[in-house]
GROMACS .gro file of C-alpha atoms in nm:
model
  149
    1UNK     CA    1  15.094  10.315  14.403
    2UNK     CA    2  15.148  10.693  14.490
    3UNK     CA    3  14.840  10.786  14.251
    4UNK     CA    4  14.589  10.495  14.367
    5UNK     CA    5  14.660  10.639  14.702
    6UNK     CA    6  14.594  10.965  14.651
    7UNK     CA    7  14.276  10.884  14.441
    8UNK     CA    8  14.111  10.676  14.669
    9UNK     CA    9  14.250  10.993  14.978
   10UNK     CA   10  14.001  11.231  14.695
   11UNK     CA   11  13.715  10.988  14.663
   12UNK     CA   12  13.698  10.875  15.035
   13UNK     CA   13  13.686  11.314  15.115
   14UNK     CA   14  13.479  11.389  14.826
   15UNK     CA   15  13.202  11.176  14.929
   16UNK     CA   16  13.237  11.290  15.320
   17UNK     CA   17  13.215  11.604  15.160
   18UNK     CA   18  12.919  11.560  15.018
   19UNK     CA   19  12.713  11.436  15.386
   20UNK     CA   20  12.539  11.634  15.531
   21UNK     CA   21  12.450  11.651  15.890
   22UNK     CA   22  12.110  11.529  15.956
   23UNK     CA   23  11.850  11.780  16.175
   24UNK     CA   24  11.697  11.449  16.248
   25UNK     CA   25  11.478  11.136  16.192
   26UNK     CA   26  11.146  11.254  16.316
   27UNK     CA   27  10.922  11.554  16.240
   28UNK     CA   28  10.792  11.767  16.465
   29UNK     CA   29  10.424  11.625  16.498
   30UNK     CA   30  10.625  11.258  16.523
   31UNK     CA   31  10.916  11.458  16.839
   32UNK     CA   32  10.558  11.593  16.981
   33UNK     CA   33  10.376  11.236  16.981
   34UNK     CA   34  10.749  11.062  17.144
   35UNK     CA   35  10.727  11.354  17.389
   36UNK     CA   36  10.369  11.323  17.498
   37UNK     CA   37  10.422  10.882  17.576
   38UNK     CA   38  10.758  10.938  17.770
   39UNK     CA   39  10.722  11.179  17.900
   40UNK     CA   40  10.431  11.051  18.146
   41UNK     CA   41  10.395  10.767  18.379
   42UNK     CA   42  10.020  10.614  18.248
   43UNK     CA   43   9.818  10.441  18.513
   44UNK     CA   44   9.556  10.227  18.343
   45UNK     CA   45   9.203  10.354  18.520
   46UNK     CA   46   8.969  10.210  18.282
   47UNK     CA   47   8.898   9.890  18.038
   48UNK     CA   48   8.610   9.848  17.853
   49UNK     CA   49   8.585   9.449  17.599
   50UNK     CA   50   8.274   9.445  17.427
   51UNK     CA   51   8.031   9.241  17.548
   52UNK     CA   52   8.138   9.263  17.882
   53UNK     CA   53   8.137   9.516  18.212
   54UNK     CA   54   8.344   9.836  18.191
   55UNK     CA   55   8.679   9.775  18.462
   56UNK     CA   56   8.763  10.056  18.679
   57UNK     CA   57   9.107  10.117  18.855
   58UNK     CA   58   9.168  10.292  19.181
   59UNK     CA   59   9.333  10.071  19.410
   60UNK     CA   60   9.533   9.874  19.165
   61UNK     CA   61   9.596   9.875  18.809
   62UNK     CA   62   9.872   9.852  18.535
   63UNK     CA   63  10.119  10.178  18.550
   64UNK     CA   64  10.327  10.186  18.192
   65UNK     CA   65  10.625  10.385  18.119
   66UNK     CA   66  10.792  10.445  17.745
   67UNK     CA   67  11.155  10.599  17.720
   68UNK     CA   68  11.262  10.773  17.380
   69UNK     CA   69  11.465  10.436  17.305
   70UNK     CA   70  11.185  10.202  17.240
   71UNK     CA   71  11.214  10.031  17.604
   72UNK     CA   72  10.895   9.988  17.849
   73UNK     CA   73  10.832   9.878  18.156
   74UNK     CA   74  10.467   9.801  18.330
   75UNK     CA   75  10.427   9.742  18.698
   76UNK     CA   76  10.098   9.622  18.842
   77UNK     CA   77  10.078   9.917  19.121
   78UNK     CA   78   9.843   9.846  19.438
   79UNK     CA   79   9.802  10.118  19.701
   80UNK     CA   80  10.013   9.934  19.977
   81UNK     CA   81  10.351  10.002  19.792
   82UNK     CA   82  10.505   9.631  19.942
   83UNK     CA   83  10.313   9.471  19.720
   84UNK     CA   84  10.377   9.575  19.393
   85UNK     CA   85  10.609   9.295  19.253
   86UNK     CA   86  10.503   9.255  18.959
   87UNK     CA   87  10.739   9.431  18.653
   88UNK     CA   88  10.739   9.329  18.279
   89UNK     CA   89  10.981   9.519  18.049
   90UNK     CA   90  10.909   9.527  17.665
   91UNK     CA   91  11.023   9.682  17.370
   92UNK     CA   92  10.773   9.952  17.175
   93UNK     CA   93  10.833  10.114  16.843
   94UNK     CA   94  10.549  10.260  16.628
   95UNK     CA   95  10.384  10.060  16.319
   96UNK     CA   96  10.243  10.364  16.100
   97UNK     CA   97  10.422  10.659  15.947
   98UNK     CA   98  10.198  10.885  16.119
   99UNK     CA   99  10.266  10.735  16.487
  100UNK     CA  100   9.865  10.616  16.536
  101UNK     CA  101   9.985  10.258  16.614
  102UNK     CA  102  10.194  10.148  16.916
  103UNK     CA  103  10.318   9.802  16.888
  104UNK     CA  104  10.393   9.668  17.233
  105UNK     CA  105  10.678   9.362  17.171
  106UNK     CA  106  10.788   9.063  17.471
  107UNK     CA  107  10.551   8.886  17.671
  108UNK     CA  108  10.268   9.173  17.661
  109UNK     CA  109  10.236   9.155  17.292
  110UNK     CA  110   9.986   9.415  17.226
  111UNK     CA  111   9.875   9.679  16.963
  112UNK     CA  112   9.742  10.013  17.094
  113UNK     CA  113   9.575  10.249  16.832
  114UNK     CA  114   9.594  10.581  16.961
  115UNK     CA  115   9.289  10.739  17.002
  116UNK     CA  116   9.384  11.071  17.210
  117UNK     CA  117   9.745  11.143  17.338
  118UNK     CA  118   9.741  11.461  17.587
  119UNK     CA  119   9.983  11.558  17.888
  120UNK     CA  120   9.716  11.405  18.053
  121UNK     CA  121   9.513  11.163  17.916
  122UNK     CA  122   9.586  10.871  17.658
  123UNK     CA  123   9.324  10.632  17.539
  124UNK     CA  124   9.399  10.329  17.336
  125UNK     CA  125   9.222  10.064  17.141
  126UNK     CA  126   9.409   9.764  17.287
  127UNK     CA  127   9.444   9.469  17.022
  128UNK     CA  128   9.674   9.137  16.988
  129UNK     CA  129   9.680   9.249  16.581
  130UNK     CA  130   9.768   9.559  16.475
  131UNK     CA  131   9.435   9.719  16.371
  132UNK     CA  132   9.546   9.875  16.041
  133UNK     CA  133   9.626   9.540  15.907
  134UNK     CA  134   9.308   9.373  16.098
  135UNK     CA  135   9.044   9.584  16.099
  136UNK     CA  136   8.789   9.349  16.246
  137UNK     CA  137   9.044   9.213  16.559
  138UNK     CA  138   8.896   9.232  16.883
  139UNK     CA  139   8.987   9.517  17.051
  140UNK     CA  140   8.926   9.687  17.424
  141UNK     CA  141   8.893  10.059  17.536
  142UNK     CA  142   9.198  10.182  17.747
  143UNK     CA  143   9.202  10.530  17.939
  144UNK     CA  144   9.522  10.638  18.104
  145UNK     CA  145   9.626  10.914  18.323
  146UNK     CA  146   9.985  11.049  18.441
  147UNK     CA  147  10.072  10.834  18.774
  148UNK     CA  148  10.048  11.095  19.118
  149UNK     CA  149  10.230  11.022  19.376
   0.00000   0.00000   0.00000
């Protein structure tokens, strides 16, 4: 009994010898891309469906907010503060190996290929299928900038 102990003491150390500690998950382009989303409040300013009028936001419009852990929230903002009641939280995660496609999970359901993600600007192609796998889906221009207050 002595020696199965003390063989399974040298395999259980052996192999925790042999982990390493991991510098982490993401790359640099992939910490840069998380960094960029969360670290900004994005007010929605302009939608665009083809085939109909362009939608511009001043007075109201859909803020969004993205924390490193895959949770969202958007809040339909209006310029008299009492009267924004209107939060839905969701769960994001990215759909591509190269972080182009947002997938947007709860009751928003949405797809948002990334078409330019700045400190200060991020524009979408908004889609209820993710556009890698659906090409030809129906999507709508979104432009965001950082929320001022």
């Amino acid at each position: 009994m002595t020696i199965f102990r003390a063989l399974i003491i040298f395999i259980f150390c052996t192999f925790l010898g042999a982990c390493e500690e991991r510098t982490g998950y993401y790359d640099e382009s992939q910490k840069d891309i998380i960094a960029r989303l969360t670290g900004t409040e994005w007010f929605m300013y302009y939608a665009h469906t083809p085939g109909f009028q362009p939608e511009s936001f001043e007075d109201e419009g859909w803020i969004y907010s993205f924390d490193a852990n895959g949770k969202g929230k958007r809040t339909w903002w209006k310029k008299h503060p009492e009267e924004n009641i209107e939060n839905e939280y969701f769960q994001w995660t990215f759909t591509t190996d190269n972080f182009a496609v947002i997938y947007i999970g709860g009751n928003i359901e949405r797809f948002w290929l990334i078409n330019e993600l700045t400190s200060t600007s991020l524009i979408v192609q908004d889609a209820i299928e993710d556009p890698m796998l659906s090409p030809n889906t129906s999507q709508r221009l979104c432009k965001f900038k950082p929320v001022e207050y």
